[in-house]
Amino acid sequence: MIGDILEILLTAGFWAATIRIVSPLILGTLGELICERAGVLNLGIEGIMTMGAMAGWMWVFQGGDLWGGIVFAAFIGALFGLFHASFTVYLGLSQHVTGIGITLFASSLSYYVFRMLLPDATTPPKIVPFQPYAIPGLSDIPVIGEALFSQTPLTYLALLSVPAVWYVLERTPLGLAVRMAGENPVAVESQGIDVLAVRTGAVMVGSAFMAVGGAFITMSAFDAFYFGMINGRGWICVALVIFASWRPGKALLGALLFAGLDALQVRAQQLAGAQIPYQFFLMAPYVLSIAAMVIMSRRALYPKALLVPFRRGDRV
Amino acid sequence: MRIETREDVALWRVIMAPPLAVLAALVLGAGLIIWAGEPVLASYWALLKGSLGSSFALNETLTRSTPLIFTGLAAAVAFRAKFYNIGAEGQLYCGALAATFFGTGMISLPPYLMIPFLMLVGAMAGGAVLIVPVLLKTHMKVDEVVTTLLLNFVILLLAGYLLEGPWKDPMSLGWPQAAPIVDEGIWPPLLAKGRLHLGFIFALVAALLAWALMRFTVWGYEIRAVGLNASAAGFAGIGVNATVIRTALISGGLAGLAGVSEVAGLKGYLTLDLSPGFGYAGIAVAMLAQLHPLGVILSAFFISAVYVGADAMSRSTDIPTYIADVLVGLSVLTILVSVMLTRYRIRWN
C-alpha cells in the first residue's frame, strides 16, 4: 500500500493533476486573502465562485471567446464584491451573516439564470474549454515539464498571480494601505486615505479572483455547468487562508498540499477501492482543512481589524 | 454618508422590519419574474395559492415548516451568543443517523418511551457534532463558521457510506436507504389527510421552551449577555466559555431534532435526500425572526410557504423553481438592512 502510494507520487500524471486541481483553489484563496487583509471576511466566496463558474461558461456558450468569458466572470465577481462591501464596509453589517446571505443568493441566482437562458437543457450543454498549452522547451523537461508546463493558460495565470499578489500586497504603497486597513484603520484615515474606499476596492478585487477561480472549473477543468459544481471549494479556500496565516506564499503551499491529497485520493481509490470506501477519501480534504486550521491557529497572526467595521468619527 | 445611532428604538420599527424586508425581497424578485416573461402579481398570487390556498397546500406548508422551525431555532439560539453555527445541515443528518441506529430494531420500547428516546439520542447526536468546533473556538480561537461548515460535508459523506454500505436496507431494491423506523418510534399524523405529523407540535413546543429559556432563565440571560459583549459578560463574572459551549450543544441538539423529525415523522426511513438544505434555510429563518424563538415559528412558516408555493408556481409558469432559493437569499440580505435601519439612521450629506 505505502509502496503503491510512493509509486503514484513519482508519476508525472499525479503532479499534472495536482496542478490542475490547485488552480481554482489558488485563485479563491488569494481572493479571500485580499479581502481579509483589508479587514473584511468574505463568506460569499462559495456563491461568488458559483456565479463566476456560470457567468464565464455562459459567455462562451453564447458565442463569446474564452478570455472574454474570464473578464466577464471577473466583472460579475467584482459586482458581488461591491454588493458585499456596501453591506459590510459602508453599512457595517455582520460580515458573517452578509457573506452567508450572499452565498445563498448568488448560488441560487446562478442556477436561476442558467435555467432561464437554457430552459430545455436536459443533458448539460458543453463548450470548448481552454486547451493545454505546452510551453516550448520547458514542457520537455521530464516530469516537471508535463506537470507544470503543459497546462491550460488559466493555470499559468493562477500560478503567476501568487507572486503578483504577494508583490502588490507586501511591496507597494497600495498594498500597504490595504494591509493597514485590516490592521489599524484609524491610522490609515489619519494619513488622509479613505479606509472605506480601500476596503471596498480590496473586496471587489478579491471577489473578482474568486469568480475567476469558479470560472476555471467550468472553462478549464470541465466544459459544462451543473448544479453543486463548486461543492465546498470556496469554504476550503476560507480554511486555507487561515492555514496560510494570511500570506500568499503559504497559501500556495497549503493549496498544493490539498490538491495533492485530492489527486492522490482519486488514484489511491483505484488501488484500495475494495478496502476503503470512497467516501472516506472524499472526507479527507475537509477533515484535513479542519486539522490545518487547528495547527495554524496557534501562530495565526490574523489582521487585527478583521470583522471590525470602521465608522468615521465613531472611533473609540 | 453618515450613519447615526437612533437614541431610542421605537417598537413599531422592530415589528415592521421583517415584513418590510420580505416586501423588499419580493419586489427585487419581481425583476426575475418579469425576465421570465410572466406577470408579477399573477405569479405571486399563484405562489400564495400554492402555499396557503387549499387545505392540501396549507398542510404541506405546515409539514415543511416543521424541520425549518427546528433548524431556525438552532441558528437563532447560537447566533444570539455570536456562535455562528452554520453546520445545522450536518447536525440534522446526525440526528437522523442516531434515530435510524436506535430506531430500526436495535431497541424495543413502547411508543410513549420510544418516541422520547429517539428524540433524546437524536438531539445528543446533533449536539455531539458541535463539541469539536465549539471547543476549538473557546480554547484555540478557531473560527467556528468554517469548521461547522466543513463538517457538513464530512457528515453527508459518512451518511452516504452508511446508506450505501452497512446500513443499506436489503429491501430497498438497490436504493441507498436505511431500514424503516419501527412502528413504536413513528410520530403519528395529526390529521387524517396530508403529511402533517406530531413533529409540528414538538417544534412549537421547542420554540416555546427556547423562548422561555432565553427570556426567563439565568442561562438565557448569560447567552444574551455573552452575545452582546463577551468581555463585559466575562468581567461581570459570567463564564463565557461555558456559556458558549452550552449554547452550542443546545443549538446542535435542536438541529438534530430536525433530523429525527424528518425520519420518524415524515419519511419513516433515512435517505440521502432527507434534507434539501433545511440546515442552511434555518439561518434565513433565524435572521428573519431577528433571532427571536417565537418569531422563528412565523418566519419558518413564511419560508416554507415560499418553497411550497414556488413549486406550485413554477409548475404553472415558466419560472424556474430556483426562484424560491433566490427569494430566501434575498430575504436574508434585506432583513439585515431593515434591522439595521431600526437601530441607525443614514444621513446623506
XYZ file of C-alpha atoms in Angstrom:
665
model
C 0.000 0.000 0.000
C 2.708 2.510 1.025
C 4.799 1.346 -1.922
C 1.857 1.873 -4.250
C 1.366 5.424 -2.971
C 5.068 6.221 -3.418
C 4.806 4.930 -6.944
C 1.891 7.288 -7.609
C 3.878 10.213 -6.227
C 6.580 9.589 -8.826
C 4.294 9.770 -11.844
C 4.006 12.945 -13.902
C 0.247 12.366 -14.214
C -0.199 12.771 -10.461
C 1.650 16.094 -10.406
C -0.161 17.338 -13.502
C -3.478 16.556 -11.815
C -2.334 18.279 -8.625
C -1.512 21.471 -10.510
C -4.868 21.293 -12.286
C -6.800 20.851 -9.060
C -4.821 23.559 -7.284
C -5.626 26.309 -9.805
C -9.172 27.233 -8.646
C -8.108 26.821 -5.010
C -5.254 29.293 -5.502
C -7.491 31.876 -7.151
C -10.180 31.534 -4.482
C -7.678 31.587 -1.636
C -5.890 34.668 -2.980
C -9.250 36.393 -3.392
C -10.284 35.617 0.189
C -6.827 36.626 1.413
C -7.032 40.056 -0.251
C -10.446 40.696 1.352
C -9.298 39.574 4.793
C -6.045 41.529 4.699
C -8.189 44.626 4.234
C -10.267 43.607 7.267
C -13.305 42.049 5.573
C -14.218 38.370 5.913
C -15.929 37.329 2.680
C -18.080 34.255 3.240
C -19.826 34.991 -0.036
C -16.980 33.081 -1.697
C -18.905 29.859 -2.337
C -21.692 31.792 -4.079
C -19.332 34.126 -5.931
C -17.379 31.135 -7.272
C -20.638 29.557 -8.437
C -21.570 32.837 -10.112
C -18.171 33.050 -11.817
C -18.443 29.436 -12.980
C -21.844 30.126 -14.533
C -21.081 33.594 -15.947
C -17.800 32.684 -17.657
C -19.236 29.480 -19.081
C -22.395 31.236 -20.308
C -20.355 33.962 -22.016
C -18.568 31.326 -24.075
C -21.705 29.284 -24.688
C -23.422 32.380 -26.085
C -20.626 32.750 -28.611
C -18.068 34.864 -26.739
C -14.400 33.968 -26.631
C -12.692 32.288 -23.681
C -10.713 35.266 -22.395
C -13.773 37.451 -22.726
C -15.545 34.920 -20.512
C -12.827 35.250 -17.884
C -13.080 39.041 -17.944
C -16.856 38.791 -17.701
C -16.640 36.367 -14.747
C -14.201 38.734 -13.014
C -16.548 41.659 -13.645
C -19.538 39.797 -12.187
C -17.386 38.752 -9.222
C -16.375 42.371 -8.623
C -20.047 43.397 -8.739
C -20.864 40.905 -5.996
C -17.822 42.194 -4.132
C -19.254 45.707 -4.357
C -22.530 44.323 -3.068
C -20.757 42.662 -0.121
C -18.730 45.808 0.573
C -21.732 48.117 0.589
C -23.278 45.902 3.272
C -20.209 45.274 5.410
C -17.934 48.248 4.747
C -20.415 51.091 4.356
C -23.328 49.869 6.470
C -21.144 47.948 8.920
C -23.422 44.881 8.958
C -22.306 41.497 10.291
C -19.671 40.140 7.914
C -20.554 36.570 8.840
C -24.240 36.871 8.070
C -23.821 39.075 4.981
C -21.408 36.573 3.487
C -23.734 33.649 4.101
C -26.607 35.650 2.630
C -24.557 36.416 -0.474
C -23.625 32.764 -0.858
C -27.291 31.700 -0.620
C -28.340 34.433 -3.038
C -25.512 34.185 -5.582
C -25.553 30.406 -5.913
C -29.330 30.172 -6.325
C -29.276 33.134 -8.729
C -26.641 31.309 -10.807
C -28.904 28.278 -11.165
C -31.894 30.529 -11.879
C -30.068 32.416 -14.629
C -28.737 29.173 -16.103
C -32.265 27.688 -16.218
C -33.660 30.887 -17.691
C -31.152 31.021 -20.526
C -31.231 27.291 -21.191
C -34.699 26.162 -20.161
C -34.770 22.934 -22.131
C -31.284 21.606 -21.465
C -31.648 18.080 -20.150
C -28.048 16.984 -20.570
C -25.660 19.793 -19.660
C -24.566 21.525 -22.875
C -20.847 21.850 -23.451
C -18.346 24.437 -24.624
C -14.817 24.052 -25.966
C -12.798 24.912 -22.864
C -9.242 26.203 -22.541
C -6.839 23.714 -24.086
C -3.465 22.785 -22.584
C -0.670 24.900 -23.952
C 2.755 23.297 -23.801
C 5.370 25.961 -23.219
C 8.063 25.313 -25.852
C 11.265 23.997 -24.337
C 10.130 23.921 -20.715
C 7.479 21.288 -21.360
C 10.153 18.853 -22.497
C 11.694 18.621 -19.014
C 10.821 15.166 -17.682
C 8.015 15.028 -15.036
C 8.124 18.776 -14.244
C 7.514 19.620 -17.879
C 4.305 17.643 -18.039
C 3.168 18.692 -14.570
C 3.918 22.411 -14.733
C 4.383 23.498 -18.314
C 1.719 21.573 -20.223
C -1.294 23.142 -18.530
C -4.025 25.466 -19.726
C -3.271 29.223 -19.772
C -5.665 29.735 -16.853
C -3.421 27.576 -14.677
C -0.404 29.707 -15.601
C -2.481 32.757 -14.709
C -3.356 31.255 -11.308
C 0.252 30.334 -10.564
C 1.574 33.746 -11.638
C -0.982 35.593 -9.536
C 0.679 34.262 -6.368
C 3.882 36.340 -6.789
C 1.861 39.197 -8.256
C -0.480 39.400 -5.263
C 2.468 38.986 -2.910
C 4.327 41.825 -4.617
C 1.395 44.229 -4.605
C 0.437 43.465 -1.007
C 3.896 43.476 0.526
C 5.943 45.812 -1.641
C 3.741 48.623 -2.903
C 2.119 51.643 -1.188
C -1.257 50.359 -2.357
C -0.612 47.024 -0.650
C 0.457 48.838 2.494
C -2.804 50.775 2.508
C -4.769 47.526 2.084
C -2.894 45.792 4.869
C -3.189 48.776 7.202
C -6.925 48.950 6.528
C -7.062 45.473 8.010
C -4.717 46.196 10.899
C -5.340 49.741 12.025
C -7.929 51.660 10.005
C -7.688 54.735 12.227
C -4.031 55.112 11.286
C -4.931 54.840 7.596
C -7.543 57.537 7.985
C -5.038 59.821 9.686
C -2.866 59.554 6.578
C -5.702 61.039 4.582
C -6.562 57.743 2.889
C -10.209 56.699 2.662
C -10.445 53.400 4.573
C -13.878 52.624 3.175
C -12.653 53.024 -0.395
C -9.587 50.861 0.224
C -11.677 48.111 1.794
C -14.284 48.273 -0.948
C -11.602 48.063 -3.625
C -9.964 45.102 -1.905
C -13.257 43.211 -1.577
C -14.072 43.863 -5.250
C -10.668 42.696 -6.475
C -10.744 39.711 -4.116
C -14.219 38.728 -5.300
C -13.084 39.005 -8.928
C -10.321 36.490 -8.124
C -12.893 34.155 -6.567
C -15.145 34.367 -9.608
C -12.249 33.551 -11.948
C -11.475 30.585 -9.683
C -15.042 29.424 -10.216
C -14.770 30.037 -13.958
C -11.696 27.794 -14.052
C -13.917 24.889 -13.069
C -16.381 25.281 -15.942
C -13.945 26.653 -18.527
C -10.760 24.725 -17.933
C -11.275 21.722 -15.671
C -14.674 20.791 -17.183
C -16.706 22.013 -20.126
C -20.206 22.241 -18.636
C -22.045 23.915 -15.775
C -24.200 21.889 -13.440
C -25.789 22.014 -10.007
C -23.460 21.917 -6.997
C -20.318 22.373 -9.081
C -18.281 24.336 -6.585
C -19.079 21.728 -3.932
C -17.443 23.382 -0.933
C -14.250 24.519 -2.667
C -14.972 28.088 -1.538
C -15.143 27.020 2.098
C -11.864 25.165 1.733
C -10.342 28.416 0.451
C -11.534 30.185 3.621
C -9.804 27.499 5.679
C -6.683 27.754 3.515
C -6.348 31.473 4.258
C -6.149 30.670 7.965
C -3.781 27.797 7.214
C -1.598 30.246 5.290
C -1.562 32.770 8.171
C -2.721 35.363 5.600
C 0.444 35.019 3.478
C 0.195 34.449 -0.311
C 3.240 32.179 -0.480
C 2.000 29.920 2.284
C -1.407 29.914 0.618
C 0.201 28.351 -2.447
C 1.880 25.693 -0.297
C -1.333 24.905 1.561
C -3.353 24.735 -1.628
C -0.741 22.428 -3.195
C -0.909 20.123 -0.189
C -4.680 19.889 -0.520
C -4.694 19.461 -4.248
C -2.033 16.772 -3.910
C -4.153 14.857 -1.417
C -7.143 15.193 -3.694
C -5.214 13.903 -6.693
C -3.825 11.099 -4.544
C -7.273 10.100 -3.329
C -8.568 9.541 -6.851
C -5.627 7.287 -7.617
C -5.495 5.515 -4.253
C -9.180 4.774 -4.615
C -8.400 2.669 -7.650
C -5.839 0.680 -5.665
C -7.595 0.263 -2.366
C -11.154 0.658 -3.590
C -12.184 -2.652 -2.153
C -10.737 -1.990 1.290
C -11.562 1.637 1.961
C -14.936 3.085 0.886
C -14.543 6.041 -1.468
C -16.449 8.344 0.892
C -13.565 8.249 3.351
C -11.171 9.500 0.701
C -13.578 12.291 -0.173
C -13.802 13.271 3.500
C -10.057 13.686 3.779
C -9.778 17.251 2.383
C -12.473 18.526 4.758
C -11.059 16.791 7.821
C -7.574 17.966 6.891
C -8.825 21.530 6.426
C -10.085 21.479 9.995
C -6.848 19.903 11.240
C -4.832 22.508 9.353
C -6.843 25.318 10.916
C -6.130 23.903 14.365
C -2.416 23.583 13.753
C -2.110 27.048 12.270
C -4.414 28.824 14.695
C -1.686 28.868 17.340
C 0.501 31.163 15.317
C -2.218 32.821 13.299
C -1.329 36.490 13.055
C -4.739 37.481 11.841
C -5.418 41.049 10.686
C -6.273 42.951 13.878
C -9.248 44.775 12.399
C -10.757 41.710 10.691
C -14.536 41.683 11.295
C -14.443 45.156 12.836
C -16.496 47.684 10.887
C -14.958 51.115 10.546
C -17.144 54.140 11.064
C -15.688 57.552 10.541
C -15.950 59.790 13.601
C -17.116 56.832 15.644
C -13.656 55.938 16.912
C -13.172 54.799 20.453
C -22.987 59.476 4.004
C -23.117 59.191 7.786
C -24.616 56.521 9.995
C -26.110 57.696 13.263
C -27.376 55.659 16.187
C -31.031 56.197 16.983
C -31.445 57.254 20.598
C -34.434 55.060 21.333
C -35.738 52.364 19.053
C -39.488 52.505 18.542
C -41.238 49.161 18.919
C -43.117 49.587 15.654
C -39.826 49.775 13.793
C -38.713 46.446 15.273
C -42.020 44.806 14.427
C -42.251 46.269 10.939
C -38.679 45.377 9.966
C -39.304 41.746 8.891
C -42.460 42.386 6.817
C -40.784 45.300 5.064
C -37.717 43.178 4.385
C -39.903 40.440 2.904
C -41.680 43.015 0.772
C -38.341 44.359 -0.465
C -37.190 40.822 -1.336
C -40.424 40.206 -3.256
C -40.019 43.481 -5.163
C -36.419 42.590 -6.067
C -37.508 39.057 -7.020
C -40.146 40.563 -9.299
C -37.347 41.530 -11.686
C -36.574 37.844 -12.206
C -40.234 37.030 -12.787
C -40.516 39.800 -15.390
C -37.407 38.395 -17.041
C -39.139 35.008 -17.254
C -41.913 36.799 -19.130
C -44.583 36.152 -16.520
C -46.909 38.691 -14.911
C -45.578 39.539 -11.441
C -48.769 39.834 -9.441
C -50.383 36.772 -11.008
C -47.197 34.763 -10.344
C -47.029 35.809 -6.701
C -50.748 35.069 -6.461
C -50.032 31.572 -7.792
C -47.294 31.270 -5.170
C -49.671 32.332 -2.417
C -52.396 29.980 -3.636
C -49.933 27.133 -3.975
C -48.819 27.514 -0.386
C -51.953 28.562 1.507
C -54.808 28.386 -0.989
C -56.170 24.939 -0.141
C -56.195 22.648 2.843
C -53.774 20.401 0.978
C -51.390 23.323 0.325
C -51.617 24.593 3.897
C -50.996 21.098 5.228
C -47.893 20.811 3.059
C -46.635 24.235 4.152
C -47.007 23.349 7.826
C -45.297 19.997 7.237
C -42.346 21.650 5.540
C -42.125 24.333 8.208
C -41.554 21.686 10.912
C -37.847 20.997 10.234
C -37.352 24.702 9.485
C -38.604 25.628 12.960
C -36.045 23.271 14.486
C -33.122 24.431 12.334
C -34.245 28.059 12.670
C -34.203 27.707 16.449
C -30.774 26.083 16.230
C -29.415 29.115 14.398
C -31.342 31.660 16.498
C -30.082 30.339 19.844
C -26.477 30.049 18.678
C -26.361 33.380 16.833
C -27.665 35.085 19.996
C -24.401 34.112 21.689
C -22.496 35.103 18.486
C -21.671 31.446 17.935
C -22.148 31.173 14.168
C -23.276 27.576 13.786
C -23.521 27.018 10.028
C -23.490 23.263 10.486
C -27.182 22.625 11.102
C -27.360 20.589 7.882
C -24.789 18.109 9.177
C -26.279 18.098 12.670
C -29.667 17.328 11.131
C -28.225 14.261 9.413
C -26.505 13.201 12.650
C -29.835 13.337 14.456
C -31.348 11.278 11.664
C -28.479 8.786 11.804
C -28.908 8.336 15.564
C -32.662 7.855 15.206
C -32.010 5.289 12.478
C -29.357 3.479 14.505
C -31.578 3.069 17.562
C -34.939 3.078 15.821
C -34.614 0.270 13.322
C -34.977 -2.657 15.680
C -31.991 -2.317 17.967
C -34.164 -1.366 20.916
C -37.761 -2.249 21.597
C -39.808 0.073 23.784
C -43.474 1.069 23.942
C -44.263 4.207 21.851
C -44.517 6.597 24.823
C -40.902 5.729 25.669
C -39.575 5.030 22.179
C -40.518 8.433 20.743
C -38.838 10.470 23.511
C -35.877 8.101 23.482
C -35.263 8.615 19.768
C -35.614 12.376 20.229
C -33.084 12.274 23.040
C -30.466 10.301 21.107
C -31.065 12.438 18.005
C -30.590 15.648 19.938
C -27.481 14.262 21.617
C -26.025 13.239 18.264
C -26.738 16.683 16.811
C -25.080 18.345 19.782
C -22.117 15.975 19.659
C -21.185 17.284 16.206
C -20.555 20.686 17.736
C -18.307 19.539 20.573
C -15.147 19.753 18.477
C -15.925 23.096 16.756
C -17.036 24.772 19.998
C -14.011 23.598 21.964
C -11.768 24.748 19.120
C -13.448 28.138 19.268
C -13.357 28.576 23.023
C -9.905 27.147 23.631
C -7.968 27.801 20.409
C -9.899 30.644 18.774
C -10.522 28.617 15.611
C -13.360 30.235 13.641
C -16.494 28.132 14.060
C -18.068 29.190 10.753
C -15.567 27.248 8.700
C -15.280 24.233 10.986
C -19.045 23.730 11.284
C -19.443 24.183 7.533
C -16.723 21.706 6.625
C -18.235 19.139 8.993
C -21.445 19.218 6.932
C -19.558 17.649 4.032
C -17.912 15.073 6.282
C -21.229 14.007 7.831
C -23.021 13.777 4.492
C -20.264 11.545 3.170
C -20.468 9.428 6.320
C -24.230 9.091 5.855
C -23.623 8.195 2.211
C -21.181 5.494 3.218
C -23.560 4.020 5.807
C -26.535 4.055 3.446
C -24.626 2.515 0.571
C -22.801 0.073 2.822
C -23.551 -1.401 6.219
C -26.920 0.283 6.824
C -28.394 -0.285 3.399
C -31.814 -1.830 3.583
C -31.765 -5.077 1.571
C -35.463 -4.494 0.863
C -34.786 -1.121 -0.785
C -34.239 -2.517 -4.305
C -30.767 -1.050 -4.582
C -31.597 2.481 -3.410
C -29.260 3.889 -0.781
C -31.712 3.998 2.080
C -31.830 2.569 5.604
C -34.338 0.162 7.084
C -37.618 1.756 8.234
C -38.070 3.040 11.802
C -40.048 0.560 13.942
C -43.745 1.391 14.357
C -43.289 2.328 18.029
C -40.902 5.132 17.052
C -43.033 6.658 14.298
C -44.586 10.031 15.053
C -48.329 9.769 14.380
C -50.031 12.014 11.803
C -52.011 14.954 13.107
C -54.754 14.910 10.503
C -56.495 12.157 8.590
C -55.262 13.555 5.273
C -51.906 15.019 4.331
C -48.428 14.567 5.738
C -48.613 16.815 8.828
C -47.348 14.895 11.850
C -46.778 15.191 15.591
C -43.405 16.810 14.902
C -45.147 20.090 14.189
C -46.444 20.166 17.771
C -42.999 19.206 19.046
C -41.496 22.046 17.020
C -43.936 24.559 18.502
C -43.139 23.280 21.998
C -39.426 23.533 21.261
C -39.881 27.163 20.189
C -41.831 27.930 23.374
C -39.184 26.252 25.517
C -36.378 28.068 23.714
C -38.190 31.362 24.216
C -38.726 30.647 27.923
C -35.080 29.646 28.240
C -33.847 32.844 26.641
C -36.334 35.097 28.391
C -36.702 33.792 31.926
C -33.670 31.748 32.922
C -30.181 32.613 34.069
C -28.795 30.555 31.182
C -30.752 32.620 28.715
C -29.555 35.811 30.313
C -25.980 34.594 30.091
C -26.392 33.625 26.432
C -27.709 37.088 25.571
C -25.051 38.838 27.645
C -22.220 36.900 26.002
C -23.637 37.703 22.577
C -23.952 41.397 23.281
C -20.498 41.861 24.741
C -18.417 38.851 25.676
C -15.690 40.746 27.501
C -18.170 42.723 29.573
C -20.025 39.499 30.373
C -16.765 37.890 31.431
C -15.924 40.893 33.571
C -19.312 40.607 35.250
C -18.482 37.062 36.274
C -20.280 35.066 33.577
C -18.350 32.002 32.448
C -18.111 32.983 28.787
C -16.636 29.726 27.522
C -19.062 27.583 29.493
C -21.951 29.635 28.141
C -20.783 29.346 24.544
C -20.323 25.574 24.927
C -23.790 25.178 26.457
C -25.346 27.277 23.720
C -23.634 25.249 21.018
C -24.878 21.972 22.477
C -28.457 23.281 22.656
C -28.165 24.531 19.082
C -26.825 21.239 17.762
C -29.491 19.360 19.701
C -32.254 21.397 18.079
C -30.795 20.769 14.627
C -30.560 17.056 15.471
C -34.269 17.061 16.313
C -34.970 18.342 12.799
C -33.372 15.151 11.514
C -35.332 12.923 13.898
C -38.483 14.736 12.836
C -37.918 14.079 9.146
C -37.038 10.414 9.679
C -39.535 9.423 12.370
C -42.253 11.909 11.478
C -42.243 12.318 7.728
C -40.360 9.673 5.736
C -40.148 6.748 8.108
C -36.634 5.914 6.958
C -33.345 7.670 6.224
C -32.285 8.581 2.698
C -29.543 10.849 1.436
C -32.004 13.442 0.163
C -33.667 13.732 3.571
C -32.957 17.462 3.677
C -32.989 19.798 0.666
C -30.878 22.267 2.657
C -33.070 22.777 5.743
C -29.907 23.496 7.707
C -28.967 26.450 5.507
C -32.529 27.708 5.197
C -32.656 27.688 9.011
C -30.154 30.553 9.003
C -32.548 32.590 6.886
C -35.414 31.621 9.199
C -33.499 32.801 12.245
C -32.404 36.046 10.607
C -35.917 36.872 9.502
C -37.119 36.233 13.054
C -34.453 38.616 14.340
C -33.215 35.646 16.391
C -36.431 35.586 18.434
C -37.544 31.977 19.178
C -41.261 32.729 18.799
C -40.576 34.749 15.669
C -38.929 31.614 14.280
C -42.360 29.951 14.074
C -43.685 32.737 11.854
C -40.622 33.055 9.677
C -40.321 29.266 9.246
C -43.932 29.276 8.116
C -43.202 32.078 5.657
C -40.095 30.456 4.193
C -41.831 27.100 3.965
C -44.675 28.820 2.120
C -42.161 30.320 -0.320
C -40.734 26.858 -1.077
C -44.089 25.069 -1.349
C -45.669 27.943 -3.265
C -42.736 28.339 -5.646
C -43.004 24.665 -6.562
C -46.654 25.165 -7.464
C -45.929 28.451 -9.228
C -43.193 27.059 -11.427
C -45.379 24.112 -12.430
C -47.916 26.506 -13.907
C -45.467 29.124 -15.293
C -42.055 29.322 -16.971
C -40.351 30.481 -13.777
C -37.592 28.085 -12.612
C -38.074 26.651 -9.074
C -34.756 28.180 -8.028
C -36.783 31.367 -7.523
C -37.587 30.078 -4.003
C -33.914 29.934 -3.024
C -33.293 33.318 -4.615
C -36.135 34.873 -2.610
C -34.853 33.285 0.614
C -31.302 34.510 -0.049
C -32.597 37.970 -0.849
C -34.670 37.994 2.352
C -31.544 37.378 4.433
C -29.902 40.420 2.858
C -32.936 42.703 3.050
C -33.632 41.781 6.696
C -30.051 42.693 7.558
C -30.556 46.162 6.152
C -34.015 46.668 7.600
C -32.935 45.580 11.094
C -30.007 47.932 10.835
C -32.336 50.778 9.931
C -34.275 50.194 13.149
C -31.164 50.989 15.161
C -29.399 53.520 12.964
C -30.402 56.204 10.565
C -28.492 57.115 7.447
C -27.805 60.796 6.834
C -26.867 61.768 3.299
C -24.803 64.890 3.217
